[in-house]
Amino acid sequence: MSRRHAVESRLRVYHELHEIMGAMKNIALIESRKLARVLESQRAMCEIIERSAEDFFAYHPELLMRGRSEPTLIVAIGSERGSCGSFNMEVEQRLRTEVQRCRQPPCVVLAGSRLVQRAEGLAGVTLRLEGPAMMEDVRPALARLLDALSAQPDTERSFTLQGLGIVHHVPHDAGGEVRFYHPWSSSDGNSTQAPPLQG
C-alpha cells in the first residue's frame, strides 16, 4: 500500500510540473508574438540609423577613431531567466573571445542575471545589471544601463560611444548566432565609413 501511495504522490508531482511547464510555454508564446509585431520595425529603424551614421562619417571622417579598432567598453546582453538553451553560454563564449583579442583590457558590462552567473571570474567586469525578462522590461533595462554608464567616473577612457562594443544574440529562422558589433571604428586611416556588422 505504501508503494502505491508513493507512486500516486510522484504522479501528482509530475502533473504539477506538467502544468507549470505548460504555463511557462504559454507565457513564452505570448512574448514571442508580442516581439514579432515590433521586430520588423526595430530592424528597419536600426538600418536607418546605421545608414545615417555611415553618411555622417563619410562627410566627417575626422570624427572616426584612427589607428585603433579595439573597443574600450564591451556590453554583453544575456537573459534574465533560464530555460533558454545555450543562449547565455554562446554569449559568454563570444564575450571571452572578444576580450582576449583586445591588447588593452576593456571594461565589461554584463546585462542579465544568467549571464552574470556564467561570466563569474571574467576580468574587467565593471557593471552587473538586471536584464529584461519581458518585452515591457526592455526600455527600463536600457534606461538602467545608460544611467549606470553615465554614473561611472572613468567616462573619458571607458565609456565613449566610439569605444563601444556589443555582444548580443541575433535571431534567425534556422536558429541564431552571437554577434559582436563595434560601430563607427576605423582601423584604417583611409577608411571613412563605419564597418558592417561583424559575425
mmCIF file with all atom_site columns, C-alpha atoms in Angstrom:
data_model
loop_
_atom_site.group_PDB
_atom_site.id
_atom_site.type_symbol
_atom_site.label_atom_id
_atom_site.label_alt_id
_atom_site.label_comp_id
_atom_site.label_asym_id
_atom_site.label_entity_id
_atom_site.label_seq_id
_atom_site.pdbx_PDB_ins_code
_atom_site.Cartn_x
_atom_site.Cartn_y
_atom_site.Cartn_z
_atom_site.occupancy
_atom_site.B_iso_or_equiv
_atom_site.pdbx_formal_charge
_atom_site.auth_seq_id
_atom_site.auth_comp_id
_atom_site.auth_asym_id
_atom_site.auth_atom_id
_atom_site.pdbx_PDB_model_num
ATOM 1   C CA . MET A 1 1   ? 0.000  0.000  0.000   1.00 0.00 ? 1   MET A CA 1
ATOM 2   C CA . SER A 1 2   ? 2.845  2.395  0.854   1.00 0.00 ? 2   SER A CA 1
ATOM 3   C CA . ARG A 1 3   ? 4.396  1.711  -2.525  1.00 0.00 ? 3   ARG A CA 1
ATOM 4   C CA . ARG A 1 4   ? 1.174  2.598  -4.293  1.00 0.00 ? 4   ARG A CA 1
ATOM 5   C CA . HIS A 1 5   ? 0.928  5.774  -2.224  1.00 0.00 ? 5   HIS A CA 1
ATOM 6   C CA . ALA A 1 6   ? 4.467  6.740  -3.240  1.00 0.00 ? 6   ALA A CA 1
ATOM 7   C CA . VAL A 1 7   ? 3.669  6.171  -6.920  1.00 0.00 ? 7   VAL A CA 1
ATOM 8   C CA . GLU A 1 8   ? 0.493  8.252  -6.682  1.00 0.00 ? 8   GLU A CA 1
ATOM 9   C CA . SER A 1 9   ? 2.387  11.020 -4.910  1.00 0.00 ? 9   SER A CA 1
ATOM 10  C CA . ARG A 1 10  ? 5.024  11.044 -7.629  1.00 0.00 ? 10  ARG A CA 1
ATOM 11  C CA . LEU A 1 11  ? 2.369  11.158 -10.330 1.00 0.00 ? 11  LEU A CA 1
ATOM 12  C CA . ARG A 1 12  ? 0.811  14.204 -8.656  1.00 0.00 ? 12  ARG A CA 1
ATOM 13  C CA . VAL A 1 13  ? 4.207  15.919 -8.674  1.00 0.00 ? 13  VAL A CA 1
ATOM 14  C CA . TYR A 1 14  ? 4.648  15.125 -12.377 1.00 0.00 ? 14  TYR A CA 1
ATOM 15  C CA . HIS A 1 15  ? 1.180  16.502 -13.086 1.00 0.00 ? 15  HIS A CA 1
ATOM 16  C CA . GLU A 1 16  ? 2.019  19.736 -11.265 1.00 0.00 ? 16  GLU A CA 1
ATOM 17  C CA . LEU A 1 17  ? 5.294  20.034 -13.170 1.00 0.00 ? 17  LEU A CA 1
ATOM 18  C CA . HIS A 1 18  ? 3.421  19.464 -16.417 1.00 0.00 ? 18  HIS A CA 1
ATOM 19  C CA . GLU A 1 19  ? 1.049  22.316 -15.582 1.00 0.00 ? 19  GLU A CA 1
ATOM 20  C CA . ILE A 1 20  ? 3.936  24.611 -14.653 1.00 0.00 ? 20  ILE A CA 1
ATOM 21  C CA . MET A 1 21  ? 5.781  23.842 -17.889 1.00 0.00 ? 21  MET A CA 1
ATOM 22  C CA . GLY A 1 22  ? 2.598  24.420 -19.855 1.00 0.00 ? 22  GLY A CA 1
ATOM 23  C CA . ALA A 1 23  ? 2.140  27.815 -18.219 1.00 0.00 ? 23  ALA A CA 1
ATOM 24  C CA . MET A 1 24  ? 5.754  28.755 -18.986 1.00 0.00 ? 24  MET A CA 1
ATOM 25  C CA . LYS A 1 25  ? 5.289  27.672 -22.589 1.00 0.00 ? 25  LYS A CA 1
ATOM 26  C CA . ASN A 1 26  ? 2.161  29.825 -22.918 1.00 0.00 ? 26  ASN A CA 1
ATOM 27  C CA . ILE A 1 27  ? 3.968  32.848 -21.474 1.00 0.00 ? 27  ILE A CA 1
ATOM 28  C CA . ALA A 1 28  ? 6.870  32.336 -23.896 1.00 0.00 ? 28  ALA A CA 1
ATOM 29  C CA . LEU A 1 29  ? 4.440  32.048 -26.813 1.00 0.00 ? 29  LEU A CA 1
ATOM 30  C CA . ILE A 1 30  ? 2.681  35.274 -25.834 1.00 0.00 ? 30  ILE A CA 1
ATOM 31  C CA . GLU A 1 31  ? 6.017  37.100 -25.520 1.00 0.00 ? 31  GLU A CA 1
ATOM 32  C CA . SER A 1 32  ? 7.198  35.736 -28.875 1.00 0.00 ? 32  SER A CA 1
ATOM 33  C CA . ARG A 1 33  ? 4.076  37.024 -30.588 1.00 0.00 ? 33  ARG A CA 1
ATOM 34  C CA . LYS A 1 34  ? 4.424  40.441 -28.983 1.00 0.00 ? 34  LYS A CA 1
ATOM 35  C CA . LEU A 1 35  ? 8.055  40.655 -30.037 1.00 0.00 ? 35  LEU A CA 1
ATOM 36  C CA . ALA A 1 36  ? 7.258  39.536 -33.586 1.00 0.00 ? 36  ALA A CA 1
ATOM 37  C CA . ARG A 1 37  ? 4.948  42.536 -34.003 1.00 0.00 ? 37  ARG A CA 1
ATOM 38  C CA . VAL A 1 38  ? 7.704  45.037 -33.282 1.00 0.00 ? 38  VAL A CA 1
ATOM 39  C CA . LEU A 1 39  ? 10.756 43.160 -34.543 1.00 0.00 ? 39  LEU A CA 1
ATOM 40  C CA . GLU A 1 40  ? 10.471 44.255 -38.179 1.00 0.00 ? 40  GLU A CA 1
ATOM 41  C CA . SER A 1 41  ? 10.065 47.924 -37.287 1.00 0.00 ? 41  SER A CA 1
ATOM 42  C CA . GLN A 1 42  ? 13.040 47.682 -34.918 1.00 0.00 ? 42  GLN A CA 1
ATOM 43  C CA . ARG A 1 43  ? 15.195 46.175 -37.659 1.00 0.00 ? 43  ARG A CA 1
ATOM 44  C CA . ALA A 1 44  ? 14.144 48.872 -40.106 1.00 0.00 ? 44  ALA A CA 1
ATOM 45  C CA . MET A 1 45  ? 14.975 51.556 -37.547 1.00 0.00 ? 45  MET A CA 1
ATOM 46  C CA . CYS A 1 46  ? 18.432 50.051 -36.945 1.00 0.00 ? 46  CYS A CA 1
ATOM 47  C CA . GLU A 1 47  ? 19.146 50.025 -40.665 1.00 0.00 ? 47  GLU A CA 1
ATOM 48  C CA . ILE A 1 48  ? 18.145 53.685 -40.958 1.00 0.00 ? 48  ILE A CA 1
ATOM 49  C CA . ILE A 1 49  ? 20.393 54.635 -38.019 1.00 0.00 ? 49  ILE A CA 1
ATOM 50  C CA . GLU A 1 50  ? 23.354 52.716 -39.445 1.00 0.00 ? 50  GLU A CA 1
ATOM 51  C CA . ARG A 1 51  ? 22.928 54.245 -42.915 1.00 0.00 ? 51  ARG A CA 1
ATOM 52  C CA . SER A 1 52  ? 22.652 57.710 -41.379 1.00 0.00 ? 52  SER A CA 1
ATOM 53  C CA . ALA A 1 53  ? 25.826 57.111 -39.377 1.00 0.00 ? 53  ALA A CA 1
ATOM 54  C CA . GLU A 1 54  ? 27.691 55.947 -42.483 1.00 0.00 ? 54  GLU A CA 1
ATOM 55  C CA . ASP A 1 55  ? 26.584 59.050 -44.389 1.00 0.00 ? 55  ASP A CA 1
ATOM 56  C CA . PHE A 1 56  ? 27.569 61.311 -41.485 1.00 0.00 ? 56  PHE A CA 1
ATOM 57  C CA . PHE A 1 57  ? 31.047 59.826 -41.093 1.00 0.00 ? 57  PHE A CA 1
ATOM 58  C CA . ALA A 1 58  ? 31.564 59.870 -44.854 1.00 0.00 ? 58  ALA A CA 1
ATOM 59  C CA . TYR A 1 59  ? 31.400 63.674 -44.608 1.00 0.00 ? 59  TYR A CA 1
ATOM 60  C CA . HIS A 1 60  ? 33.098 63.927 -41.211 1.00 0.00 ? 60  HIS A CA 1
ATOM 61  C CA . PRO A 1 61  ? 35.801 61.226 -41.224 1.00 0.00 ? 61  PRO A CA 1
ATOM 62  C CA . GLU A 1 62  ? 37.857 63.172 -38.694 1.00 0.00 ? 62  GLU A CA 1
ATOM 63  C CA . LEU A 1 63  ? 35.399 62.065 -36.009 1.00 0.00 ? 63  LEU A CA 1
ATOM 64  C CA . LEU A 1 64  ? 36.185 58.388 -36.541 1.00 0.00 ? 64  LEU A CA 1
ATOM 65  C CA . MET A 1 65  ? 38.712 56.634 -34.348 1.00 0.00 ? 65  MET A CA 1
ATOM 66  C CA . ARG A 1 66  ? 42.052 56.359 -36.095 1.00 0.00 ? 66  ARG A CA 1
ATOM 67  C CA . GLY A 1 67  ? 44.629 53.649 -35.704 1.00 0.00 ? 67  GLY A CA 1
ATOM 68  C CA . ARG A 1 68  ? 42.580 51.696 -33.158 1.00 0.00 ? 68  ARG A CA 1
ATOM 69  C CA . SER A 1 69  ? 39.818 49.214 -33.812 1.00 0.00 ? 69  SER A CA 1
ATOM 70  C CA . GLU A 1 70  ? 39.569 47.788 -30.316 1.00 0.00 ? 70  GLU A CA 1
ATOM 71  C CA . PRO A 1 71  ? 36.675 48.658 -28.018 1.00 0.00 ? 71  PRO A CA 1
ATOM 72  C CA . THR A 1 72  ? 37.310 50.185 -24.610 1.00 0.00 ? 72  THR A CA 1
ATOM 73  C CA . LEU A 1 73  ? 33.895 49.071 -23.369 1.00 0.00 ? 73  LEU A CA 1
ATOM 74  C CA . ILE A 1 74  ? 32.042 45.849 -24.203 1.00 0.00 ? 74  ILE A CA 1
ATOM 75  C CA . VAL A 1 75  ? 28.387 45.420 -23.256 1.00 0.00 ? 75  VAL A CA 1
ATOM 76  C CA . ALA A 1 76  ? 27.232 41.786 -23.240 1.00 0.00 ? 76  ALA A CA 1
ATOM 77  C CA . ILE A 1 77  ? 23.494 41.152 -23.306 1.00 0.00 ? 77  ILE A CA 1
ATOM 78  C CA . GLY A 1 78  ? 22.271 37.883 -21.821 1.00 0.00 ? 78  GLY A CA 1
ATOM 79  C CA . SER A 1 79  ? 18.989 36.671 -20.380 1.00 0.00 ? 79  SER A CA 1
ATOM 80  C CA . GLU A 1 80  ? 17.402 37.351 -17.033 1.00 0.00 ? 80  GLU A CA 1
ATOM 81  C CA . ARG A 1 81  ? 15.851 33.892 -16.783 1.00 0.00 ? 81  ARG A CA 1
ATOM 82  C CA . GLY A 1 82  ? 16.933 30.375 -17.627 1.00 0.00 ? 82  GLY A CA 1
ATOM 83  C CA . SER A 1 83  ? 15.309 27.687 -19.781 1.00 0.00 ? 83  SER A CA 1
ATOM 84  C CA . CYS A 1 84  ? 16.733 29.224 -22.958 1.00 0.00 ? 84  CYS A CA 1
ATOM 85  C CA . GLY A 1 85  ? 19.149 26.529 -24.065 1.00 0.00 ? 85  GLY A CA 1
ATOM 86  C CA . SER A 1 86  ? 22.691 27.612 -24.887 1.00 0.00 ? 86  SER A CA 1
ATOM 87  C CA . PHE A 1 87  ? 21.772 31.306 -25.215 1.00 0.00 ? 87  PHE A CA 1
ATOM 88  C CA . ASN A 1 88  ? 23.908 32.624 -22.343 1.00 0.00 ? 88  ASN A CA 1
ATOM 89  C CA . MET A 1 89  ? 26.711 30.137 -22.917 1.00 0.00 ? 89  MET A CA 1
ATOM 90  C CA . GLU A 1 90  ? 27.140 31.338 -26.510 1.00 0.00 ? 90  GLU A CA 1
ATOM 91  C CA . VAL A 1 91  ? 27.118 34.990 -25.451 1.00 0.00 ? 91  VAL A CA 1
ATOM 92  C CA . GLU A 1 92  ? 29.659 34.278 -22.708 1.00 0.00 ? 92  GLU A CA 1
ATOM 93  C CA . GLN A 1 93  ? 31.983 32.395 -25.067 1.00 0.00 ? 93  GLN A CA 1
ATOM 94  C CA . ARG A 1 94  ? 31.892 35.179 -27.662 1.00 0.00 ? 94  ARG A CA 1
ATOM 95  C CA . LEU A 1 95  ? 32.457 37.761 -24.933 1.00 0.00 ? 95  LEU A CA 1
ATOM 96  C CA . ARG A 1 96  ? 35.563 35.957 -23.647 1.00 0.00 ? 96  ARG A CA 1
ATOM 97  C CA . THR A 1 97  ? 36.861 35.668 -27.218 1.00 0.00 ? 97  THR A CA 1
ATOM 98  C CA . GLU A 1 98  ? 36.479 39.397 -27.872 1.00 0.00 ? 98  GLU A CA 1
ATOM 99  C CA . VAL A 1 99  ? 38.061 40.326 -24.528 1.00 0.00 ? 99  VAL A CA 1
ATOM 100 C CA . GLN A 1 100 ? 41.069 38.117 -25.286 1.00 0.00 ? 100 GLN A CA 1
ATOM 101 C CA . ARG A 1 101 ? 41.503 39.788 -28.688 1.00 0.00 ? 101 ARG A CA 1
ATOM 102 C CA . CYS A 1 102 ? 41.964 43.206 -27.117 1.00 0.00 ? 102 CYS A CA 1
ATOM 103 C CA . ARG A 1 103 ? 45.531 44.295 -26.453 1.00 0.00 ? 103 ARG A CA 1
ATOM 104 C CA . GLN A 1 104 ? 44.297 46.657 -23.746 1.00 0.00 ? 104 GLN A CA 1
ATOM 105 C CA . PRO A 1 105 ? 41.758 45.034 -21.381 1.00 0.00 ? 105 PRO A CA 1
ATOM 106 C CA . PRO A 1 106 ? 38.351 46.629 -21.995 1.00 0.00 ? 106 PRO A CA 1
ATOM 107 C CA . CYS A 1 107 ? 35.773 47.378 -19.359 1.00 0.00 ? 107 CYS A CA 1
ATOM 108 C CA . VAL A 1 108 ? 32.889 44.911 -19.471 1.00 0.00 ? 108 VAL A CA 1
ATOM 109 C CA . VAL A 1 109 ? 29.220 45.429 -18.650 1.00 0.00 ? 109 VAL A CA 1
ATOM 110 C CA . LEU A 1 110 ? 27.022 42.363 -18.160 1.00 0.00 ? 110 LEU A CA 1
ATOM 111 C CA . ALA A 1 111 ? 23.243 42.633 -18.576 1.00 0.00 ? 111 ALA A CA 1
ATOM 112 C CA . GLY A 1 112 ? 21.144 39.664 -17.467 1.00 0.00 ? 112 GLY A CA 1
ATOM 113 C CA . SER A 1 113 ? 21.381 37.661 -14.251 1.00 0.00 ? 113 SER A CA 1
ATOM 114 C CA . ARG A 1 114 ? 22.010 34.347 -16.001 1.00 0.00 ? 114 ARG A CA 1
ATOM 115 C CA . LEU A 1 115 ? 24.896 35.793 -17.990 1.00 0.00 ? 115 LEU A CA 1
ATOM 116 C CA . VAL A 1 116 ? 26.301 37.343 -14.816 1.00 0.00 ? 116 VAL A CA 1
ATOM 117 C CA . GLN A 1 117 ? 26.359 33.910 -13.209 1.00 0.00 ? 117 GLN A CA 1
ATOM 118 C CA . ARG A 1 118 ? 28.070 32.301 -16.195 1.00 0.00 ? 118 ARG A CA 1
ATOM 119 C CA . ALA A 1 119 ? 30.700 35.028 -16.550 1.00 0.00 ? 119 ALA A CA 1
ATOM 120 C CA . GLU A 1 120 ? 31.791 34.803 -12.933 1.00 0.00 ? 120 GLU A CA 1
ATOM 121 C CA . GLY A 1 121 ? 35.509 35.462 -12.696 1.00 0.00 ? 121 GLY A CA 1
ATOM 122 C CA . LEU A 1 122 ? 35.795 37.276 -16.032 1.00 0.00 ? 122 LEU A CA 1
ATOM 123 C CA . ALA A 1 123 ? 38.378 40.055 -15.788 1.00 0.00 ? 123 ALA A CA 1
ATOM 124 C CA . GLY A 1 124 ? 37.364 43.649 -16.377 1.00 0.00 ? 124 GLY A CA 1
ATOM 125 C CA . VAL A 1 125 ? 33.698 43.398 -15.363 1.00 0.00 ? 125 VAL A CA 1
ATOM 126 C CA . THR A 1 126 ? 32.705 46.885 -14.241 1.00 0.00 ? 126 THR A CA 1
ATOM 127 C CA . LEU A 1 127 ? 28.922 46.619 -14.030 1.00 0.00 ? 127 LEU A CA 1
ATOM 128 C CA . ARG A 1 128 ? 26.468 43.783 -13.486 1.00 0.00 ? 128 ARG A CA 1
ATOM 129 C CA . LEU A 1 129 ? 22.908 44.754 -14.321 1.00 0.00 ? 129 LEU A CA 1
ATOM 130 C CA . GLU A 1 130 ? 19.499 43.138 -14.275 1.00 0.00 ? 130 GLU A CA 1
ATOM 131 C CA . GLY A 1 131 ? 18.298 42.409 -17.787 1.00 0.00 ? 131 GLY A CA 1
ATOM 132 C CA . PRO A 1 132 ? 14.820 42.445 -19.328 1.00 0.00 ? 132 PRO A CA 1
ATOM 133 C CA . ALA A 1 133 ? 12.620 39.404 -18.760 1.00 0.00 ? 133 ALA A CA 1
ATOM 134 C CA . MET A 1 134 ? 9.691  40.544 -20.913 1.00 0.00 ? 134 MET A CA 1
ATOM 135 C CA . MET A 1 135 ? 9.197  42.990 -23.750 1.00 0.00 ? 135 MET A CA 1
ATOM 136 C CA . GLU A 1 136 ? 7.880  45.629 -21.370 1.00 0.00 ? 136 GLU A CA 1
ATOM 137 C CA . ASP A 1 137 ? 11.179 45.437 -19.444 1.00 0.00 ? 137 ASP A CA 1
ATOM 138 C CA . VAL A 1 138 ? 13.376 46.388 -22.406 1.00 0.00 ? 138 VAL A CA 1
ATOM 139 C CA . ARG A 1 139 ? 13.028 50.163 -22.140 1.00 0.00 ? 139 ARG A CA 1
ATOM 140 C CA . PRO A 1 140 ? 13.578 50.289 -18.339 1.00 0.00 ? 140 PRO A CA 1
ATOM 141 C CA . ALA A 1 141 ? 16.574 47.981 -18.736 1.00 0.00 ? 141 ALA A CA 1
ATOM 142 C CA . LEU A 1 142 ? 18.114 50.281 -21.351 1.00 0.00 ? 142 LEU A CA 1
ATOM 143 C CA . ALA A 1 143 ? 17.489 53.255 -19.066 1.00 0.00 ? 143 ALA A CA 1
ATOM 144 C CA . ARG A 1 144 ? 19.254 51.462 -16.198 1.00 0.00 ? 144 ARG A CA 1
ATOM 145 C CA . LEU A 1 145 ? 22.183 50.691 -18.470 1.00 0.00 ? 145 LEU A CA 1
ATOM 146 C CA . LEU A 1 146 ? 22.568 54.289 -19.641 1.00 0.00 ? 146 LEU A CA 1
ATOM 147 C CA . ASP A 1 147 ? 22.190 55.637 -16.102 1.00 0.00 ? 147 ASP A CA 1
ATOM 148 C CA . ALA A 1 148 ? 24.816 53.218 -14.814 1.00 0.00 ? 148 ALA A CA 1
ATOM 149 C CA . LEU A 1 149 ? 27.257 54.126 -17.588 1.00 0.00 ? 149 LEU A CA 1
ATOM 150 C CA . SER A 1 150 ? 26.711 57.837 -17.017 1.00 0.00 ? 150 SER A CA 1
ATOM 151 C CA . ALA A 1 151 ? 27.459 57.406 -13.315 1.00 0.00 ? 151 ALA A CA 1
ATOM 152 C CA . GLN A 1 152 ? 30.862 55.818 -13.949 1.00 0.00 ? 152 GLN A CA 1
ATOM 153 C CA . PRO A 1 153 ? 33.796 58.105 -13.078 1.00 0.00 ? 153 PRO A CA 1
ATOM 154 C CA . ASP A 1 154 ? 36.105 56.922 -15.876 1.00 0.00 ? 154 ASP A CA 1
ATOM 155 C CA . THR A 1 155 ? 33.941 58.256 -18.683 1.00 0.00 ? 155 THR A CA 1
ATOM 156 C CA . GLU A 1 156 ? 36.766 59.644 -20.789 1.00 0.00 ? 156 GLU A CA 1
ATOM 157 C CA . ARG A 1 157 ? 38.565 56.310 -21.253 1.00 0.00 ? 157 ARG A CA 1
ATOM 158 C CA . SER A 1 158 ? 35.981 53.607 -20.887 1.00 0.00 ? 158 SER A CA 1
ATOM 159 C CA . PHE A 1 159 ? 32.587 54.846 -21.904 1.00 0.00 ? 159 PHE A CA 1
ATOM 160 C CA . THR A 1 160 ? 32.912 56.819 -25.116 1.00 0.00 ? 160 THR A CA 1
ATOM 161 C CA . LEU A 1 161 ? 30.499 55.948 -27.898 1.00 0.00 ? 161 LEU A CA 1
ATOM 162 C CA . GLN A 1 162 ? 33.228 55.158 -30.429 1.00 0.00 ? 162 GLN A CA 1
ATOM 163 C CA . GLY A 1 163 ? 34.856 52.748 -27.969 1.00 0.00 ? 163 GLY A CA 1
ATOM 164 C CA . LEU A 1 164 ? 31.678 50.741 -27.553 1.00 0.00 ? 164 LEU A CA 1
ATOM 165 C CA . GLY A 1 165 ? 31.361 47.070 -28.499 1.00 0.00 ? 165 GLY A CA 1
ATOM 166 C CA . ILE A 1 166 ? 28.228 44.966 -28.074 1.00 0.00 ? 166 ILE A CA 1
ATOM 167 C CA . VAL A 1 167 ? 27.958 41.190 -27.762 1.00 0.00 ? 167 VAL A CA 1
ATOM 168 C CA . HIS A 1 168 ? 24.388 40.062 -28.380 1.00 0.00 ? 168 HIS A CA 1
ATOM 169 C CA . HIS A 1 169 ? 22.315 37.248 -29.813 1.00 0.00 ? 169 HIS A CA 1
ATOM 170 C CA . VAL A 1 170 ? 20.784 37.665 -33.261 1.00 0.00 ? 170 VAL A CA 1
ATOM 171 C CA . PRO A 1 171 ? 17.737 35.518 -34.048 1.00 0.00 ? 171 PRO A CA 1
ATOM 172 C CA . HIS A 1 172 ? 17.389 33.736 -37.363 1.00 0.00 ? 172 HIS A CA 1
ATOM 173 C CA . ASP A 1 173 ? 14.792 31.438 -38.870 1.00 0.00 ? 173 ASP A CA 1
ATOM 174 C CA . ALA A 1 174 ? 17.088 28.430 -38.500 1.00 0.00 ? 174 ALA A CA 1
ATOM 175 C CA . GLY A 1 175 ? 18.376 29.200 -35.004 1.00 0.00 ? 175 GLY A CA 1
ATOM 176 C CA . GLY A 1 176 ? 20.571 32.103 -34.034 1.00 0.00 ? 176 GLY A CA 1
ATOM 177 C CA . GLU A 1 177 ? 24.075 33.464 -33.765 1.00 0.00 ? 177 GLU A CA 1
ATOM 178 C CA . VAL A 1 178 ? 26.024 35.610 -31.362 1.00 0.00 ? 178 VAL A CA 1
ATOM 179 C CA . ARG A 1 179 ? 27.325 38.795 -32.932 1.00 0.00 ? 179 ARG A CA 1
ATOM 180 C CA . PHE A 1 180 ? 29.955 41.296 -31.872 1.00 0.00 ? 180 PHE A CA 1
ATOM 181 C CA . TYR A 1 181 ? 29.121 44.796 -33.048 1.00 0.00 ? 181 TYR A CA 1
ATOM 182 C CA . HIS A 1 182 ? 31.713 47.566 -32.829 1.00 0.00 ? 182 HIS A CA 1
ATOM 183 C CA . PRO A 1 183 ? 30.211 50.578 -34.610 1.00 0.00 ? 183 PRO A CA 1
ATOM 184 C CA . TRP A 1 184 ? 31.967 53.599 -36.049 1.00 0.00 ? 184 TRP A CA 1
ATOM 185 C CA . SER A 1 185 ? 35.515 52.395 -35.625 1.00 0.00 ? 185 SER A CA 1
ATOM 186 C CA . SER A 1 186 ? 38.304 52.663 -38.146 1.00 0.00 ? 186 SER A CA 1
ATOM 187 C CA . SER A 1 187 ? 41.444 50.542 -38.081 1.00 0.00 ? 187 SER A CA 1
ATOM 188 C CA . ASP A 1 188 ? 42.478 52.008 -41.428 1.00 0.00 ? 188 ASP A CA 1
ATOM 189 C CA . GLY A 1 189 ? 43.418 55.643 -41.658 1.00 0.00 ? 189 GLY A CA 1
ATOM 190 C CA . ASN A 1 190 ? 41.895 55.834 -45.158 1.00 0.00 ? 190 ASN A CA 1
ATOM 191 C CA . SER A 1 191 ? 38.530 54.373 -44.228 1.00 0.00 ? 191 SER A CA 1
ATOM 192 C CA . THR A 1 192 ? 35.677 56.838 -43.902 1.00 0.00 ? 192 THR A CA 1
ATOM 193 C CA . GLN A 1 193 ? 32.727 54.547 -43.408 1.00 0.00 ? 193 GLN A CA 1
ATOM 194 C CA . ALA A 1 194 ? 31.550 52.547 -40.446 1.00 0.00 ? 194 ALA A CA 1
ATOM 195 C CA . PRO A 1 195 ? 32.283 48.838 -40.866 1.00 0.00 ? 195 PRO A CA 1
ATOM 196 C CA . PRO A 1 196 ? 29.488 46.326 -41.421 1.00 0.00 ? 196 PRO A CA 1
ATOM 197 C CA . LEU A 1 197 ? 28.255 44.101 -38.648 1.00 0.00 ? 197 LEU A CA 1
ATOM 198 C CA . GLN A 1 198 ? 30.895 41.556 -37.755 1.00 0.00 ? 198 GLN A CA 1
ATOM 199 C CA . GLY A 1 199 ? 29.583 37.992 -37.447 1.00 0.00 ? 199 GLY A CA 1
#
